[in-house]
Amino acid sequence: MALKIGAADMDHIHEHAREAYPEECAGVLVGTDDGGKKVVVEAWRADNTHEGERERRFLIEPLKIKELEEAARGRDLDILGFYHSHPDHPAEPSEYDRDHAWPYYSYIITSVSGDEIKDTNSWLLRDDRSGYDLEQVVE
């Protein structure tokens, strides 16, 4: 499966990562899934509410996710995944990320250092939760 996301939404994610630096930013990817391709319609920001170590951890409150999911469904869209940044670290999922992720969802991770975006990748957690596979991203 591939993830289609427009340049404007990717720019939005990168800008959020720069603004949040040195802390992690977080948000949701909203769009459609035709069974062969996920199409991101919008990337919505969310507050990182983790209570510590926000430079290496993020949390989107479950009630906020529910609220965003309802808002998406109100527009006939679904939450396709999540994004967050890794300040001064590679755009690769950590063990912490794996412990808090769900299969199916796309996880865009942006590596940021100050104002510089180093790299951005999207990942899919395997169904058996043994690790991630790199997801193809297309515009």
mmCIF file of N, CA, C and O in Angstrom, residues 16-108:
data_model
loop_
_atom_site.group_PDB
_atom_site.id
_atom_site.type_symbol
_atom_site.label_atom_id
_atom_site.label_comp_id
_atom_site.label_asym_id
_atom_site.label_seq_id
_atom_site.Cartn_x
_atom_site.Cartn_y
_atom_site.Cartn_z
ATOM 1 N N HIS A 16 5.284 22.413 11.276
ATOM 2 C CA HIS A 16 4.932 22.057 12.647
ATOM 3 C C HIS A 16 6.151 21.510 13.391
ATOM 4 O O HIS A 16 6.387 21.840 14.557
ATOM 5 N N ALA A 17 6.946 20.686 12.712
ATOM 6 C CA ALA A 17 8.156 20.122 13.329
ATOM 7 C C ALA A 17 9.145 21.229 13.698
ATOM 8 O O ALA A 17 9.750 21.198 14.784
ATOM 9 N N ARG A 18 9.310 22.219 12.819
ATOM 10 C CA ARG A 18 10.217 23.339 13.105
ATOM 11 C C ARG A 18 9.706 24.161 14.283
ATOM 12 O O ARG A 18 10.482 24.561 15.156
ATOM 13 N N GLU A 19 8.412 24.429 14.317
ATOM 14 C CA GLU A 19 7.831 25.240 15.399
ATOM 15 C C GLU A 19 7.946 24.535 16.746
ATOM 16 O O GLU A 19 8.158 25.182 17.771
ATOM 17 N N ALA A 20 7.777 23.241 16.770
ATOM 18 C CA ALA A 20 7.793 22.488 18.033
ATOM 19 C C ALA A 20 9.216 22.235 18.538
ATOM 20 O O ALA A 20 9.400 21.979 19.731
ATOM 21 N N TYR A 21 10.208 22.277 17.639
ATOM 22 C CA TYR A 21 11.588 21.981 18.015
ATOM 23 C C TYR A 21 11.984 22.800 19.239
ATOM 24 O O TYR A 21 11.682 23.985 19.277
ATOM 25 N N PRO A 22 12.636 22.279 20.249
ATOM 26 C CA PRO A 22 13.272 20.967 20.320
ATOM 27 C C PRO A 22 12.341 19.852 20.831
ATOM 28 O O PRO A 22 12.812 18.775 21.131
ATOM 29 N N GLU A 23 11.043 20.146 20.926
ATOM 30 C CA GLU A 23 10.109 19.104 21.350
ATOM 31 C C GLU A 23 9.514 18.411 20.121
ATOM 32 O O GLU A 23 9.584 18.941 19.009
ATOM 33 N N GLU A 24 8.909 17.264 20.326
ATOM 34 C CA GLU A 24 8.248 16.559 19.236
ATOM 35 C C GLU A 24 6.889 17.204 18.952
ATOM 36 O O GLU A 24 6.182 17.591 19.873
ATOM 37 N N CYS A 25 6.556 17.309 17.691
ATOM 38 C CA CYS A 25 5.215 17.718 17.303
ATOM 39 C C CYS A 25 4.404 16.444 17.032
ATOM 40 O O CYS A 25 4.975 15.343 16.940
ATOM 41 N N ALA A 26 3.101 16.595 16.899
ATOM 42 C CA ALA A 26 2.254 15.437 16.617
ATOM 43 C C ALA A 26 0.991 15.890 15.903
ATOM 44 O O ALA A 26 0.544 17.026 16.064
ATOM 45 N N GLY A 27 0.416 14.983 15.135
ATOM 46 C CA GLY A 27 -0.821 15.273 14.440
ATOM 47 C C GLY A 27 -1.390 14.033 13.796
ATOM 48 O O GLY A 27 -0.824 12.942 13.904
ATOM 49 N N VAL A 28 -2.513 14.197 13.136
ATOM 50 C CA VAL A 28 -3.188 13.070 12.482
ATOM 51 C C VAL A 28 -3.266 13.329 10.980
ATOM 52 O O VAL A 28 -3.281 14.469 10.521
ATOM 53 N N LEU A 29 -3.310 12.221 10.251
ATOM 54 C CA LEU A 29 -3.452 12.247 8.802
ATOM 55 C C LEU A 29 -4.878 11.821 8.482
ATOM 56 O O LEU A 29 -5.296 10.721 8.854
ATOM 57 N N VAL A 30 -5.617 12.685 7.828
ATOM 58 C CA VAL A 30 -7.032 12.451 7.562
ATOM 59 C C VAL A 30 -7.249 12.321 6.063
ATOM 60 O O VAL A 30 -6.702 13.113 5.284
ATOM 61 N N GLY A 31 -8.045 11.312 5.670
ATOM 62 C CA GLY A 31 -8.296 11.150 4.243
ATOM 63 C C GLY A 31 -9.131 9.940 3.937
ATOM 64 O O GLY A 31 -9.992 9.546 4.731
ATOM 65 N N THR A 32 -8.849 9.322 2.783
ATOM 66 C CA THR A 32 -9.624 8.184 2.305
ATOM 67 C C THR A 32 -8.703 7.000 2.046
ATOM 68 O O THR A 32 -7.509 7.164 1.806
ATOM 69 N N ASP A 33 -9.302 5.810 2.083
ATOM 70 C CA ASP A 33 -8.569 4.571 1.807
ATOM 71 C C ASP A 33 -9.416 3.750 0.859
ATOM 72 O O ASP A 33 -10.499 3.291 1.229
ATOM 73 N N ASP A 34 -8.911 3.557 -0.367
ATOM 74 C CA ASP A 34 -9.672 2.768 -1.344
ATOM 75 C C ASP A 34 -9.252 1.303 -1.340
ATOM 76 O O ASP A 34 -9.630 0.547 -2.228
ATOM 77 N N GLY A 35 -8.492 0.920 -0.338
ATOM 78 C CA GLY A 35 -8.040 -0.457 -0.228
ATOM 79 C C GLY A 35 -6.704 -0.705 -0.893
ATOM 80 O O GLY A 35 -6.053 -1.704 -0.630
ATOM 81 N N GLY A 36 -6.281 0.179 -1.739
ATOM 82 C CA GLY A 36 -4.989 0.035 -2.411
ATOM 83 C C GLY A 36 -4.089 1.227 -2.193
ATOM 84 O O GLY A 36 -2.874 1.142 -2.319
ATOM 85 N N LYS A 37 -4.708 2.343 -1.855
ATOM 86 C CA LYS A 37 -3.937 3.552 -1.621
ATOM 87 C C LYS A 37 -4.656 4.430 -0.606
ATOM 88 O O LYS A 37 -5.864 4.658 -0.719
ATOM 89 N N LYS A 38 -3.891 4.886 0.354
ATOM 90 C CA LYS A 38 -4.413 5.868 1.291
ATOM 91 C C LYS A 38 -4.123 7.249 0.712
ATOM 92 O O LYS A 38 -2.995 7.505 0.277
ATOM 93 N N VAL A 39 -5.129 8.102 0.710
ATOM 94 C CA VAL A 39 -4.972 9.461 0.194
ATOM 95 C C VAL A 39 -5.212 10.445 1.331
ATOM 96 O O VAL A 39 -6.334 10.523 1.858
ATOM 97 N N VAL A 40 -4.174 11.167 1.710
ATOM 98 C CA VAL A 40 -4.297 12.167 2.768
ATOM 99 C C VAL A 40 -4.951 13.409 2.180
ATOM 100 O O VAL A 40 -4.482 13.957 1.181
ATOM 101 N N VAL A 41 -6.044 13.819 2.802
ATOM 102 C CA VAL A 41 -6.743 15.029 2.383
ATOM 103 C C VAL A 41 -6.234 16.222 3.183
ATOM 104 O O VAL A 41 -6.067 17.319 2.648
ATOM 105 N N GLU A 42 -5.959 15.987 4.475
ATOM 106 C CA GLU A 42 -5.408 17.041 5.328
ATOM 107 C C GLU A 42 -4.579 16.420 6.442
ATOM 108 O O GLU A 42 -4.859 15.301 6.879
ATOM 109 N N ALA A 43 -3.590 17.163 6.900
ATOM 110 C CA ALA A 43 -2.821 16.813 8.091
ATOM 111 C C ALA A 43 -3.236 17.791 9.179
ATOM 112 O O ALA A 43 -3.093 19.007 9.000
ATOM 113 N N TRP A 44 -3.782 17.254 10.261
ATOM 114 C CA TRP A 44 -4.292 18.108 11.338
ATOM 115 C C TRP A 44 -3.337 18.081 12.521
ATOM 116 O O TRP A 44 -2.927 17.008 12.981
ATOM 117 N N ARG A 45 -3.023 19.238 13.034
ATOM 118 C CA ARG A 45 -2.156 19.345 14.203
ATOM 119 C C ARG A 45 -2.889 18.875 15.452
ATOM 120 O O ARG A 45 -4.107 19.021 15.569
ATOM 121 N N ALA A 46 -2.116 18.355 16.374
ATOM 122 C CA ALA A 46 -2.630 18.018 17.700
ATOM 123 C C ALA A 46 -1.577 18.467 18.702
ATOM 124 O O ALA A 46 -0.395 18.582 18.373
ATOM 125 N N ASP A 47 -2.006 18.726 19.921
ATOM 126 C CA ASP A 47 -1.059 19.096 20.963
ATOM 127 C C ASP A 47 -0.318 17.860 21.450
ATOM 128 O O ASP A 47 -0.926 16.803 21.632
ATOM 129 N N ASN A 48 0.978 18.020 21.668
ATOM 130 C CA ASN A 48 1.762 16.982 22.319
ATOM 131 C C ASN A 48 1.560 17.156 23.812
ATOM 132 O O ASN A 48 2.064 18.099 24.410
ATOM 133 N N THR A 49 0.798 16.256 24.421
ATOM 134 C CA THR A 49 0.457 16.395 25.837
ATOM 135 C C THR A 49 1.258 15.448 26.724
ATOM 136 O O THR A 49 0.890 15.241 27.881
ATOM 137 N N HIS A 50 2.341 14.900 26.201
ATOM 138 C CA HIS A 50 3.174 14.030 27.031
ATOM 139 C C HIS A 50 3.676 14.842 28.225
ATOM 140 O O HIS A 50 4.029 16.015 28.070
ATOM 141 N N GLU A 51 3.708 14.220 29.410
ATOM 142 C CA GLU A 51 4.018 14.961 30.624
ATOM 143 C C GLU A 51 5.502 15.065 30.933
ATOM 144 O O GLU A 51 5.876 15.478 32.013
ATOM 145 N N GLY A 52 6.349 14.735 30.071
ATOM 146 C CA GLY A 52 7.784 14.860 30.284
ATOM 147 C C GLY A 52 8.516 14.352 29.066
ATOM 148 O O GLY A 52 7.928 13.684 28.211
ATOM 149 N N GLU A 53 9.773 14.711 28.991
ATOM 150 C CA GLU A 53 10.623 14.246 27.890
ATOM 151 C C GLU A 53 9.984 14.518 26.532
ATOM 152 O O GLU A 53 10.076 13.697 25.624
ATOM 153 N N ARG A 54 9.340 15.649 26.386
ATOM 154 C CA ARG A 54 8.649 15.960 25.136
ATOM 155 C C ARG A 54 9.615 16.142 23.973
ATOM 156 O O ARG A 54 9.184 16.183 22.840
ATOM 157 N N GLU A 55 10.917 16.208 24.256
ATOM 158 C CA GLU A 55 11.900 16.260 23.187
ATOM 159 C C GLU A 55 12.122 14.878 22.575
ATOM 160 O O GLU A 55 12.750 14.769 21.529
ATOM 161 N N ARG A 56 11.554 13.831 23.222
ATOM 162 C CA ARG A 56 11.693 12.484 22.662
ATOM 163 C C ARG A 56 10.443 11.622 22.823
ATOM 164 O O ARG A 56 10.462 10.419 22.546
ATOM 165 N N ARG A 57 9.352 12.235 23.252
ATOM 166 C CA ARG A 57 8.088 11.517 23.413
ATOM 167 C C ARG A 57 6.941 12.425 22.984
ATOM 168 O O ARG A 57 7.016 13.642 23.132
ATOM 169 N N PHE A 58 5.882 11.800 22.493
ATOM 170 C CA PHE A 58 4.674 12.582 22.230
ATOM 171 C C PHE A 58 3.466 11.770 22.675
ATOM 172 O O PHE A 58 3.514 10.537 22.775
ATOM 173 N N LEU A 59 2.391 12.477 22.937
ATOM 174 C CA LEU A 59 1.123 11.854 23.280
ATOM 175 C C LEU A 59 0.008 12.720 22.717
ATOM 176 O O LEU A 59 0.020 13.944 22.891
ATOM 177 N N ILE A 60 -0.908 12.090 22.039
ATOM 178 C CA ILE A 60 -2.162 12.730 21.674
ATOM 179 C C ILE A 60 -3.208 12.059 22.560
ATOM 180 O O ILE A 60 -3.385 10.845 22.497
ATOM 181 N N GLU A 61 -3.867 12.827 23.388
ATOM 182 C CA GLU A 61 -4.837 12.280 24.328
ATOM 183 C C GLU A 61 -5.894 11.448 23.599
ATOM 184 O O GLU A 61 -6.382 11.872 22.532
ATOM 185 N N PRO A 62 -6.263 10.292 24.148
ATOM 186 C CA PRO A 62 -7.283 9.457 23.499
ATOM 187 C C PRO A 62 -8.593 10.191 23.214
ATOM 188 O O PRO A 62 -9.194 9.985 22.153
ATOM 189 N N LEU A 63 -9.033 11.043 24.122
ATOM 190 C CA LEU A 63 -10.268 11.790 23.867
ATOM 191 C C LEU A 63 -10.103 12.759 22.700
ATOM 192 O O LEU A 63 -11.047 13.014 21.948
ATOM 193 N N LYS A 64 -8.894 13.301 22.530
ATOM 194 C CA LYS A 64 -8.629 14.181 21.391
ATOM 195 C C LYS A 64 -8.660 13.374 20.098
ATOM 196 O O LYS A 64 -9.198 13.846 19.084
ATOM 197 N N ILE A 65 -8.088 12.162 20.129
ATOM 198 C CA ILE A 65 -8.135 11.309 18.933
ATOM 199 C C ILE A 65 -9.589 11.002 18.576
ATOM 200 O O ILE A 65 -9.985 11.082 17.413
ATOM 201 N N LYS A 66 -10.404 10.698 19.586
ATOM 202 C CA LYS A 66 -11.822 10.432 19.339
ATOM 203 C C LYS A 66 -12.495 11.654 18.731
ATOM 204 O O LYS A 66 -13.278 11.543 17.783
ATOM 205 N N GLU A 67 -12.186 12.831 19.268
ATOM 206 C CA GLU A 67 -12.754 14.076 18.744
ATOM 207 C C GLU A 67 -12.351 14.295 17.273
ATOM 208 O O GLU A 67 -13.178 14.649 16.433
ATOM 209 N N LEU A 68 -11.079 14.066 16.980
ATOM 210 C CA LEU A 68 -10.593 14.236 15.605
ATOM 211 C C LEU A 68 -11.217 13.196 14.672
ATOM 212 O O LEU A 68 -11.547 13.496 13.523
ATOM 213 N N GLU A 69 -11.375 11.975 15.185
ATOM 214 C CA GLU A 69 -11.993 10.916 14.386
ATOM 215 C C GLU A 69 -13.438 11.280 14.041
ATOM 216 O O GLU A 69 -13.875 11.101 12.900
ATOM 217 N N GLU A 70 -14.176 11.812 15.008
ATOM 218 C CA GLU A 70 -15.559 12.221 14.760
ATOM 219 C C GLU A 70 -15.617 13.379 13.756
ATOM 220 O O GLU A 70 -16.495 13.413 12.890
ATOM 221 N N ALA A 71 -14.677 14.312 13.881
ATOM 222 C CA ALA A 71 -14.629 15.437 12.928
ATOM 223 C C ALA A 71 -14.334 14.932 11.521
ATOM 224 O O ALA A 71 -14.923 15.401 10.542
ATOM 225 N N ALA A 72 -13.434 13.953 11.421
ATOM 226 C CA ALA A 72 -13.124 13.379 10.104
ATOM 227 C C ALA A 72 -14.346 12.668 9.528
ATOM 228 O O ALA A 72 -14.687 12.851 8.356
ATOM 229 N N ARG A 73 -14.994 11.863 10.335
ATOM 230 C CA ARG A 73 -16.177 11.124 9.855
ATOM 231 C C ARG A 73 -17.296 12.065 9.428
ATOM 232 O O ARG A 73 -18.063 11.751 8.526
ATOM 233 N N GLY A 74 -17.381 13.230 10.095
ATOM 234 C CA GLY A 74 -18.354 14.237 9.703
ATOM 235 C C GLY A 74 -18.134 14.753 8.293
ATOM 236 O O GLY A 74 -19.021 15.338 7.677
ATOM 237 N N ARG A 75 -16.932 14.546 7.794
ATOM 238 C CA ARG A 75 -16.590 14.958 6.421
ATOM 239 C C ARG A 75 -16.396 13.731 5.522
ATOM 240 O O ARG A 75 -15.779 13.841 4.471
ATOM 241 N N ASP A 76 -16.885 12.566 5.938
ATOM 242 C CA ASP A 76 -16.729 11.299 5.202
ATOM 243 C C ASP A 76 -15.264 10.939 4.987
ATOM 244 O O ASP A 76 -14.883 10.401 3.942
ATOM 245 N N LEU A 77 -14.449 11.232 5.997
ATOM 246 C CA LEU A 77 -13.025 10.901 5.958
ATOM 247 C C LEU A 77 -12.698 10.026 7.159
ATOM 248 O O LEU A 77 -13.507 9.880 8.077
ATOM 249 N N ASP A 78 -11.515 9.460 7.136
ATOM 250 C CA ASP A 78 -11.039 8.627 8.236
ATOM 251 C C ASP A 78 -9.653 9.087 8.680
ATOM 252 O O ASP A 78 -8.927 9.728 7.913
ATOM 253 N N ILE A 79 -9.288 8.716 9.880
ATOM 254 C CA ILE A 79 -7.899 8.905 10.305
ATOM 255 C C ILE A 79 -7.100 7.771 9.672
ATOM 256 O O ILE A 79 -7.367 6.599 9.924
ATOM 257 N N LEU A 80 -6.138 8.141 8.849
ATOM 258 C CA LEU A 80 -5.295 7.171 8.142
ATOM 259 C C LEU A 80 -3.988 6.906 8.875
ATOM 260 O O LEU A 80 -3.323 5.909 8.606
ATOM 261 N N GLY A 81 -3.628 7.818 9.751
ATOM 262 C CA GLY A 81 -2.364 7.653 10.454
ATOM 263 C C GLY A 81 -2.038 8.872 11.284
ATOM 264 O O GLY A 81 -2.900 9.730 11.536
ATOM 265 N N PHE A 82 -0.788 8.923 11.669
ATOM 266 C CA PHE A 82 -0.321 9.968 12.575
ATOM 267 C C PHE A 82 1.041 10.461 12.099
ATOM 268 O O PHE A 82 1.748 9.749 11.397
ATOM 269 N N TYR A 83 1.375 11.659 12.497
ATOM 270 C CA TYR A 83 2.735 12.136 12.232
ATOM 271 C C TYR A 83 3.329 12.676 13.521
ATOM 272 O O TYR A 83 2.607 13.078 14.438
ATOM 273 N N HIS A 84 4.623 12.630 13.588
ATOM 274 C CA HIS A 84 5.345 13.274 14.673
ATOM 275 C C HIS A 84 6.768 13.529 14.224
ATOM 276 O O HIS A 84 7.197 13.050 13.177
ATOM 277 N N SER A 85 7.481 14.317 15.015
ATOM 278 C CA SER A 85 8.859 14.649 14.663
ATOM 279 C C SER A 85 9.823 13.966 15.616
ATOM 280 O O SER A 85 9.452 13.594 16.738
ATOM 281 N N HIS A 86 11.048 13.810 15.138
ATOM 282 C CA HIS A 86 12.156 13.323 15.960
ATOM 283 C C HIS A 86 13.231 14.400 15.955
ATOM 284 O O HIS A 86 14.026 14.472 15.025
ATOM 285 N N PRO A 87 13.224 15.269 16.974
ATOM 286 C CA PRO A 87 14.260 16.305 17.031
ATOM 287 C C PRO A 87 15.652 15.693 17.204
ATOM 288 O O PRO A 87 15.899 14.923 18.139
ATOM 289 N N ASP A 88 16.543 16.029 16.293
ATOM 290 C CA ASP A 88 17.951 15.594 16.330
ATOM 291 C C ASP A 88 18.114 14.073 16.319
ATOM 292 O O ASP A 88 19.106 13.557 16.842
ATOM 293 N N HIS A 89 17.159 13.374 15.744
ATOM 294 C CA HIS A 89 17.241 11.908 15.616
ATOM 295 C C HIS A 89 16.687 11.496 14.249
ATOM 296 O O HIS A 89 15.914 12.235 13.644
ATOM 297 N N PRO A 90 17.069 10.315 13.774
ATOM 298 C CA PRO A 90 16.622 9.875 12.454
ATOM 299 C C PRO A 90 15.097 9.727 12.355
ATOM 300 O O PRO A 90 14.408 9.560 13.364
ATOM 301 N N ALA A 91 14.612 9.748 11.139
ATOM 302 C CA ALA A 91 13.180 9.595 10.858
ATOM 303 C C ALA A 91 12.810 8.121 10.852
ATOM 304 O O ALA A 91 12.253 7.593 9.881
ATOM 305 N N GLU A 92 13.140 7.451 11.937
ATOM 306 C CA GLU A 92 12.879 6.020 12.091
ATOM 307 C C GLU A 92 12.158 5.781 13.408
ATOM 308 O O GLU A 92 12.449 6.445 14.403
ATOM 309 N N PRO A 93 11.228 4.828 13.442
ATOM 310 C CA PRO A 93 10.478 4.584 14.677
ATOM 311 C C PRO A 93 11.368 4.000 15.776
ATOM 312 O O PRO A 93 12.238 3.179 15.513
ATOM 313 N N SER A 94 11.099 4.440 16.983
ATOM 314 C CA SER A 94 11.805 3.925 18.151
ATOM 315 C C SER A 94 11.020 2.751 18.750
ATOM 316 O O SER A 94 9.887 2.481 18.346
ATOM 317 N N GLU A 95 11.605 2.081 19.710
ATOM 318 C CA GLU A 95 10.881 1.026 20.424
ATOM 319 C C GLU A 95 9.663 1.612 21.139
ATOM 320 O O GLU A 95 8.611 0.981 21.197
ATOM 321 N N TYR A 96 9.812 2.809 21.663
ATOM 322 C CA TYR A 96 8.680 3.489 22.306
ATOM 323 C C TYR A 96 7.561 3.686 21.287
ATOM 324 O O TYR A 96 6.390 3.445 21.591
ATOM 325 N N ASP A 97 7.944 4.111 20.076
ATOM 326 C CA ASP A 97 6.933 4.295 19.032
ATOM 327 C C ASP A 97 6.215 2.975 18.759
ATOM 328 O O ASP A 97 4.995 2.940 18.608
ATOM 329 N N ARG A 98 6.991 1.900 18.658
ATOM 330 C CA ARG A 98 6.382 0.592 18.360
ATOM 331 C C ARG A 98 5.438 0.155 19.479
ATOM 332 O O ARG A 98 4.359 -0.387 19.224
ATOM 333 N N ASP A 99 5.821 0.419 20.708
ATOM 334 C CA ASP A 99 4.977 0.034 21.841
ATOM 335 C C ASP A 99 3.640 0.768 21.854
ATOM 336 O O ASP A 99 2.693 0.313 22.488
ATOM 337 N N HIS A 100 3.586 1.928 21.185
ATOM 338 C CA HIS A 100 2.379 2.748 21.247
ATOM 339 C C HIS A 100 1.675 2.881 19.892
ATOM 340 O O HIS A 100 0.825 3.749 19.718
ATOM 341 N N ALA A 101 2.037 2.036 18.944
ATOM 342 C CA ALA A 101 1.453 2.129 17.596
ATOM 343 C C ALA A 101 0.477 0.986 17.362
ATOM 344 O O ALA A 101 0.454 0.002 18.109
ATOM 345 N N TRP A 102 -0.317 1.136 16.312
ATOM 346 C CA TRP A 102 -1.275 0.113 15.901
ATOM 347 C C TRP A 102 -1.018 -0.237 14.442
ATOM 348 O O TRP A 102 -0.686 0.644 13.638
ATOM 349 N N PRO A 103 -1.199 -1.514 14.088
ATOM 350 C CA PRO A 103 -1.116 -1.871 12.671
ATOM 351 C C PRO A 103 -2.169 -1.105 11.866
ATOM 352 O O PRO A 103 -3.137 -0.587 12.423
ATOM 353 N N TYR A 104 -2.007 -1.072 10.579
ATOM 354 C CA TYR A 104 -2.829 -0.393 9.579
ATOM 355 C C TYR A 104 -2.432 1.084 9.424
ATOM 356 O O TYR A 104 -2.271 1.556 8.314
ATOM 357 N N TYR A 105 -2.270 1.811 10.516
ATOM 358 C CA TYR A 105 -2.054 3.248 10.413
ATOM 359 C C TYR A 105 -0.679 3.579 9.836
ATOM 360 O O TYR A 105 0.300 2.888 10.088
ATOM 361 N N SER A 106 -0.638 4.668 9.083
ATOM 362 C CA SER A 106 0.627 5.205 8.575
ATOM 363 C C SER A 106 1.227 6.102 9.646
ATOM 364 O O SER A 106 0.501 6.868 10.291
ATOM 365 N N TYR A 107 2.532 5.994 9.804
ATOM 366 C CA TYR A 107 3.238 6.822 10.788
ATOM 367 C C TYR A 107 4.322 7.613 10.078
ATOM 368 O O TYR A 107 5.392 7.073 9.763
ATOM 369 N N ILE A 108 4.043 8.881 9.821
ATOM 370 C CA ILE A 108 5.050 9.750 9.220
ATOM 371 C C ILE A 108 5.923 10.296 10.336
ATOM 372 O O ILE A 108 5.420 10.821 11.334
#
